[in-house]
XYZ file of C-alpha atoms in Angstrom:
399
model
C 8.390 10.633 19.647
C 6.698 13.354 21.909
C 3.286 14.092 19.618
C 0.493 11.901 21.215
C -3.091 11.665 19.502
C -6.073 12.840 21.584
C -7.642 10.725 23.732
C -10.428 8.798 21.662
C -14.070 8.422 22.888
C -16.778 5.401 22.687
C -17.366 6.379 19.508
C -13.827 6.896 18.247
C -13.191 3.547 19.441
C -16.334 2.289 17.815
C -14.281 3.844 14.204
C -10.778 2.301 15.116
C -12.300 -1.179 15.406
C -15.041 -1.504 12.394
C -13.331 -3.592 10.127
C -16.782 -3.618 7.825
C -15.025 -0.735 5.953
C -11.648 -1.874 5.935
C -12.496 -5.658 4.278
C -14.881 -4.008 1.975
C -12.483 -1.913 0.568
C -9.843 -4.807 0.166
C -12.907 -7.034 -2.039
C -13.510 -4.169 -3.850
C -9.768 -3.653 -4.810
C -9.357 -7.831 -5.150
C -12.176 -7.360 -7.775
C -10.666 -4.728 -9.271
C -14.088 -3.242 -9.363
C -12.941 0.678 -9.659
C -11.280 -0.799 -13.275
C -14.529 -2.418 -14.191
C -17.062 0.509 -13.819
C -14.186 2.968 -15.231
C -15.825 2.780 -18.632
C -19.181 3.351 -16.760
C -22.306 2.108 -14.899
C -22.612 -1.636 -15.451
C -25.955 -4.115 -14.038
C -24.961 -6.015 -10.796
C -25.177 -8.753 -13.230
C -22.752 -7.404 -15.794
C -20.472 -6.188 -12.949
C -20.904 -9.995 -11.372
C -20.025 -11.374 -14.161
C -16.543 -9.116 -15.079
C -15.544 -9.521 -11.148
C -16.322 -13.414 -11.093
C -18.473 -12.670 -8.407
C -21.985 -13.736 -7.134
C -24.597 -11.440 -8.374
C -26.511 -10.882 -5.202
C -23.868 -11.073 -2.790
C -21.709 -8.318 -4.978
C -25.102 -6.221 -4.926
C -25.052 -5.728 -1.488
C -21.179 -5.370 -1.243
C -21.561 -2.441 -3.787
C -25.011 -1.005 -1.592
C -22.697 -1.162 1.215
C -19.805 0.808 -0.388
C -22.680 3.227 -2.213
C -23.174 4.242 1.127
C -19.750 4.918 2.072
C -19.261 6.875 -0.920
C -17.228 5.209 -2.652
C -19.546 4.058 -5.486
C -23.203 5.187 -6.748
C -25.830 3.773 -7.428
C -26.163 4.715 -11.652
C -30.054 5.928 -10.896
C -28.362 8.336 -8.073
C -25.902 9.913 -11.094
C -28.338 9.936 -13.536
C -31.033 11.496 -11.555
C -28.780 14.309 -11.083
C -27.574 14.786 -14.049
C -31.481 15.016 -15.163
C -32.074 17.681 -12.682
C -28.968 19.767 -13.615
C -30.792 19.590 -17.199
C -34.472 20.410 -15.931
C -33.151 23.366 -13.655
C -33.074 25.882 -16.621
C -36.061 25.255 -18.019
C -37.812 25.060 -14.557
C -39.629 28.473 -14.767
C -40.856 27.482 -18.458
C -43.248 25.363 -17.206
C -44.432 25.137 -13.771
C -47.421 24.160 -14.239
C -45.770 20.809 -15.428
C -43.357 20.494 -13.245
C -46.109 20.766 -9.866
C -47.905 18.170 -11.980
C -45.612 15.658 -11.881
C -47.782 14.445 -9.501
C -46.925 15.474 -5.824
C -47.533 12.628 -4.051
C -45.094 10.930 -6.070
C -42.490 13.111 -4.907
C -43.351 13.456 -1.638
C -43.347 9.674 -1.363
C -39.952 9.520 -3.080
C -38.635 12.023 -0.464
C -40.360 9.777 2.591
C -39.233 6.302 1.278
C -35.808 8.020 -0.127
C -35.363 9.647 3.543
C -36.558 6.636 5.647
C -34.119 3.889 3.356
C -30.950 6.766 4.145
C -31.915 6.943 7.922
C -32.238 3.200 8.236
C -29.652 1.602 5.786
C -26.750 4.314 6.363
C -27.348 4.906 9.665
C -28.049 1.296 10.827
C -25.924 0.190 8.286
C -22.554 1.612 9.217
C -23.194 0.175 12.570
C -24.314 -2.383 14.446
C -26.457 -3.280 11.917
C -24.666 -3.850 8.412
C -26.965 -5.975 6.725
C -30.472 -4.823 8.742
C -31.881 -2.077 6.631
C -30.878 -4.244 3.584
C -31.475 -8.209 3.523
C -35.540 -8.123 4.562
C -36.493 -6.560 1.057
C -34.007 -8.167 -1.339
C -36.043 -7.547 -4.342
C -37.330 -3.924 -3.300
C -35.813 -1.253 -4.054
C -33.075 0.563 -1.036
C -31.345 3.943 -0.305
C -30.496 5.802 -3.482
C -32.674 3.573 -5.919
C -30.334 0.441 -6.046
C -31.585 -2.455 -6.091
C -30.152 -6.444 -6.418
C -30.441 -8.157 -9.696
C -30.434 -7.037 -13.520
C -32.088 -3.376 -12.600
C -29.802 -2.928 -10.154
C -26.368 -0.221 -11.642
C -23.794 0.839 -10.594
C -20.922 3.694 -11.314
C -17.771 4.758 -10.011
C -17.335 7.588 -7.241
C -15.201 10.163 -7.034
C -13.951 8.371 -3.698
C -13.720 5.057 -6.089
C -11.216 6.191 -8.363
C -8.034 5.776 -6.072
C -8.980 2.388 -6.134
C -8.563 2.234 -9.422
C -5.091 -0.009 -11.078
C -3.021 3.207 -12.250
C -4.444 5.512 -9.829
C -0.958 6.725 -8.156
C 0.064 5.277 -4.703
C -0.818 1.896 -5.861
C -3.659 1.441 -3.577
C -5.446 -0.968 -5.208
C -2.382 -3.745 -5.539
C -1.504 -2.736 -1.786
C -5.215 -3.953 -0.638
C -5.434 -6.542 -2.996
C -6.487 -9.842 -0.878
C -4.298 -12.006 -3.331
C -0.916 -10.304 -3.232
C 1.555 -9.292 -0.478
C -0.652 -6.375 1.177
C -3.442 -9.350 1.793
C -0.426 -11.446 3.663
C 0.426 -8.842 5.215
C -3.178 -8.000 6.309
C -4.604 -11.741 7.271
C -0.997 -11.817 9.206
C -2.842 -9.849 11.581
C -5.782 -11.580 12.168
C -2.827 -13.836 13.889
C -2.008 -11.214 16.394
C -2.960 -12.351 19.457
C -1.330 -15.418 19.361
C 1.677 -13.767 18.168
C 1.506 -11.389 21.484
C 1.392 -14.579 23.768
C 3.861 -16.365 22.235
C 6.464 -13.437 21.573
C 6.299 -13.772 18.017
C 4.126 -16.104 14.926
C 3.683 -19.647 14.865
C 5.424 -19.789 11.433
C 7.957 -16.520 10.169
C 9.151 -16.414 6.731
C 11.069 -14.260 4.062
C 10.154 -13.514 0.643
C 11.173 -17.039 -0.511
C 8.395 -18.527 2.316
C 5.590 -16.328 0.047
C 3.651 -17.827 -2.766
C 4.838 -17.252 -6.301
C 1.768 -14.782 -6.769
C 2.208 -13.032 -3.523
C 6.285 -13.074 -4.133
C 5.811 -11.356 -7.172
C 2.946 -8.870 -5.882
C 5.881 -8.257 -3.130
C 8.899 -7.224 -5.732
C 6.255 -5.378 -7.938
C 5.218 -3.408 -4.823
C 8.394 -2.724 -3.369
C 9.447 -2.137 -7.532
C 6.730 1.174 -7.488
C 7.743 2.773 -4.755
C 11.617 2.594 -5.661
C 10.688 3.905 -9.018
C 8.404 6.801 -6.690
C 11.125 7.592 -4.547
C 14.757 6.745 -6.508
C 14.750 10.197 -7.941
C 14.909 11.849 -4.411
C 17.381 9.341 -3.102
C 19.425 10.445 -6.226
C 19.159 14.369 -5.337
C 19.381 13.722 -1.748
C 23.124 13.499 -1.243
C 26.502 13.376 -3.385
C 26.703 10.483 -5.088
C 29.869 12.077 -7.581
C 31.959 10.834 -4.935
C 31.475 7.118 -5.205
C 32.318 4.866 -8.043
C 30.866 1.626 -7.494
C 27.187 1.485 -5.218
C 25.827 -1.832 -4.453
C 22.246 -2.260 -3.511
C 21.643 -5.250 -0.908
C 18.322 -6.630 -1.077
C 17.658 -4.263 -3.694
C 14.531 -6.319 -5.161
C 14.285 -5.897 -9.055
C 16.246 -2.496 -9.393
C 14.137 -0.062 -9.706
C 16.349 2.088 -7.314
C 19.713 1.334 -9.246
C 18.167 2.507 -12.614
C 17.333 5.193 -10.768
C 21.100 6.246 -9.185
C 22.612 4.776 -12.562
C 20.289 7.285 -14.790
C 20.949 10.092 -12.874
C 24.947 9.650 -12.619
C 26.208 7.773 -15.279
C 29.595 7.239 -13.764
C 28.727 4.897 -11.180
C 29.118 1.066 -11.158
C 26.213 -0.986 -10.168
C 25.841 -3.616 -8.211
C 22.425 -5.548 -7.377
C 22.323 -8.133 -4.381
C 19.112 -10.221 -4.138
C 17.612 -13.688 -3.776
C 17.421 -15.791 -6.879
C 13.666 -14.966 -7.366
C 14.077 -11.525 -8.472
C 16.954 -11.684 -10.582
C 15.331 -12.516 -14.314
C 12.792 -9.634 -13.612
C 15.933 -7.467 -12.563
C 17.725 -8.324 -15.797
C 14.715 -7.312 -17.749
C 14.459 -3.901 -15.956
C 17.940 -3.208 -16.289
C 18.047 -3.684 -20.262
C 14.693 -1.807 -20.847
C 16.590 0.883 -18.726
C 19.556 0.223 -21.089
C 22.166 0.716 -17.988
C 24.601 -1.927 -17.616
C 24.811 -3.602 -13.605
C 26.380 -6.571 -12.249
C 23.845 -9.031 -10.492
C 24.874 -11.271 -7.817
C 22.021 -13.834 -6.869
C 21.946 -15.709 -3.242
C 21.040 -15.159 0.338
C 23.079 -12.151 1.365
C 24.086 -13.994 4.698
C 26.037 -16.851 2.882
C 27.265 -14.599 0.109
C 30.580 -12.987 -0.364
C 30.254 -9.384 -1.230
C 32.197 -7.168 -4.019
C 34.326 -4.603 -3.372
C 32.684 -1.539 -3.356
C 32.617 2.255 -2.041
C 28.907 2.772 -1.444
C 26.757 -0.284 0.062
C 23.255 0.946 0.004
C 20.434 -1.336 2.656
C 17.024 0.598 1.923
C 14.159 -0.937 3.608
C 16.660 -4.033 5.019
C 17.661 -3.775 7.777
C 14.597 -3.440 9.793
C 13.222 -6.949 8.115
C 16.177 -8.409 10.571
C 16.707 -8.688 14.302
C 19.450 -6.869 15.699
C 21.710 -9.708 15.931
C 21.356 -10.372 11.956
C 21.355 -6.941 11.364
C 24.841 -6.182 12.904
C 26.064 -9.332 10.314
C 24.517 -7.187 7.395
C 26.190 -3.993 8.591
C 29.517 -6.096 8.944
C 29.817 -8.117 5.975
C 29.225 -4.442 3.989
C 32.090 -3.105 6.373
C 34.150 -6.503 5.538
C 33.868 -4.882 1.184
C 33.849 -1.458 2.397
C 36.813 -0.009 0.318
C 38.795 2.774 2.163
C 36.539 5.962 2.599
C 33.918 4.365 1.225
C 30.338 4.896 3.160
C 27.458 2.282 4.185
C 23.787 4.026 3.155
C 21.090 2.708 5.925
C 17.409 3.775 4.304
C 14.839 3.049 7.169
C 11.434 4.511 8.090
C 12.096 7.597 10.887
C 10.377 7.495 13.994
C 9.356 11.214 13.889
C 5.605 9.964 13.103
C 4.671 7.768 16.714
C 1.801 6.642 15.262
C 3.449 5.183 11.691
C 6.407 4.206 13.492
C 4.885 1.929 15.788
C 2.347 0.852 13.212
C 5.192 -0.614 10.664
C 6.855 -2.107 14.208
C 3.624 -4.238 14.921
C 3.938 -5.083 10.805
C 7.799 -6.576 11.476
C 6.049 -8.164 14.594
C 2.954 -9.781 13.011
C 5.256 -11.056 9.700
C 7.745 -13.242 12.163
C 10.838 -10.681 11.337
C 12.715 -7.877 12.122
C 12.221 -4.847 13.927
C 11.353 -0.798 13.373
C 14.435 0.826 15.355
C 15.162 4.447 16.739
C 18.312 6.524 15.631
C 19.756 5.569 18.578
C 18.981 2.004 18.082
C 20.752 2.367 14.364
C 23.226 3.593 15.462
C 23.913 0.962 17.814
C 23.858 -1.604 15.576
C 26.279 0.251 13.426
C 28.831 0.711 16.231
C 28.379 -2.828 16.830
C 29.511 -3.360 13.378
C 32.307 -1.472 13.425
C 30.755 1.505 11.999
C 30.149 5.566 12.852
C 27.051 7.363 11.759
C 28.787 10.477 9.626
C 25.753 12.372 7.962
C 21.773 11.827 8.338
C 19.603 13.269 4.728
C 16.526 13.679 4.396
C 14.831 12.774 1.060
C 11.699 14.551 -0.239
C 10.244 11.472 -0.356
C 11.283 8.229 0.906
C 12.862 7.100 4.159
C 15.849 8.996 5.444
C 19.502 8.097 5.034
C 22.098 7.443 7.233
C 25.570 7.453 6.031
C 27.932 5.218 8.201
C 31.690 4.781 7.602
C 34.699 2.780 9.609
């Protein structure tokens, strides 16, 4: 953890702290208003209306985000697109095209230029809504304005935000699921600094049914993202029976059970989870053994492989070492226990995820060294370290 970022300015720090741009996005992706302007431009009305919205207030969310880039205004698109189809014929005429009336133009290009200098330069800072609440009716940068005449389309920028777009963005920034518990945990952070940790910690059973589910179908994507270079990422021939503690609703089995048949599986995981798990295992038409309860009052299978990806670092150390030893407790002889955590070769990640753990009442991001101290004090030996192509990395521990 050597690699330190440069030394930001006034202006850097101005960046790091907006959180204009941040929220924005997240109402946007709550709205799922990428999904509703996929199809095209819509009226702030008609867009209101799909998003549940109010018109005027969702006009000047969307003028906000036009100027960020990640929307347009529809008069902006089609205005190019018009020019693109006037540019061959340009020379054809030009006595028609100098008479489209000059002062027209040229008072497009002042008003155009003065809304851009005043709205997206004021706008993006200290002045978000300056440039843009005095004329509510009149028309602002790039055209838009509120009400019926007002459209809008997506961007280019917009499209990540859209449901399938991959890496999930849009359900990680949703307000309503796990990413916006995670997010308004931090609004709780100073407290959390002076007391040493949150007023109120929880689990996944302490979340919301909606947010518990957002959680699973989360964690769910990114097993099904990264199972297939888990599966390449080490020999997995030489077990017979893997169990996957805390393993949510098995995307990551299905994954190491498709690619060697052989295997035995084995999910661990709180009640919650385990219908969903079921259902994913028989679409997946692989056969594994489910055993539902908190892992800490449980009494674990017999097993040669115990995989813990993305556990162990949800527990302090002292719980953490009574994971590590009630795997070593089933742990048949030359058997291995498969730690999947974050590694801190990225400072900046690293210590970001640690403030998560911090902020959400639980756990801990830990160094290699740390890992492996926790291991020992299980009993256990770090034997191998792999590195995934994607993923966390693995380290193999065995008695």
């Amino acid at each position: 953890m050597t690699d330190r970022q440069p030394t930001p300015g006034p202006a850097d720090l101005a960046a790091m702290s907006d959180l204009i741009m941040p929220m924005a996005i997240r109402v946007a992706a709550t709205l799922h208003l990428a999904d509703h302007l996929a199809d095209g431009p819509l009226t702030t009305t008609a867009l209101a209306t799909r998003a549940g919205a109010d018109p005027s207030a969702l006009a000047r969310l969307m003028q906000y985000l036009v100027a960020r880039g990640l929307f347009e205004s529809a008069s902006d698109e089609e205005e190019r697109k018009e020019g693109a189809a006037d540019q061959p014929r340009a020379g054809r005429d030009e006595s028609a095209a100098a008479g489209r009336d000059e002062s027209a133009a040229a008072g497009r290009d002042e008003s155009a230029a003065a809304g851009r200098d005043e709205s997206a330069g004021v706008g993006r800072g200290e002045g978000a809504g300056v440039g843009r609440g005095e004329g509510a009716g009149v028309e602002r940068a790039g055209g838009v304005e509120s009400g019926d005449r007002g459209r809008f389309a997506l961007g280019d920028g917009g499209r990540w935000l859209l449901d399938g777009a991959p890496g999930s963005a849009r359900k990680w920034l949703d307000l309503e699921g796990f990413g916006g518990h995670m997010d308004r945990a931090f609004f709780e952070l100073l407290g959390t600094v002076r007391a040493g940790g949150p007023v109120a910690a929880g689990n996944k059973m302490s979340l919301s049914p909606g947010a518990a589910e957002s959680y699973d179908e989360l964690m769910a994507e990114r097993a099904r993202a990264e199972g297939p270079a888990l599966a390449q990422a080490l020999n997995w021939g030489r077990f017979k029976h893997v169990v996957d503690v805390g393993g949510g609703t098995g995307a990551q089995l299905i994954a190491l059970l498709s690619a060697f048949p052989h295997l035995r599986g084995t999910l661990v995981e709180l009640p919650a989870s385990i219908t969903t798990a079921q259902q994913h295992f028989t679409e997946a038409g692989v056969g594994c053994a489910v055993l539902a309860g908190d892992l800490f009052e449980l009494e674990l299978p017999r097993a040669d492989a115990f995989v813990l990806r993305y556990l162990l670092h949800s527990f302090e150390d002292e719980q953490a070492v009574e994971a590590l030893a009630k795997c070593r407790k089933a742990l048949d002889e030359g058997g291995s226990v498969l730690v999947c955590e974050a590694s801190d070769a990225s400072p900046a990640v690293f210590a970001s995820m640690d403030l998560l753990m911090l902020v959400l009442g639980h756990g801990r991001e830990r160094t290699l060294a740390q890992y492996d101290d926790v291991a020992a004090a299980a009993g256990l030996t770090r034997k191998a370290i792999y590195h995934p192509t994607a993923g966390p990395r693995v380290l193999e521990y065995a008695v």
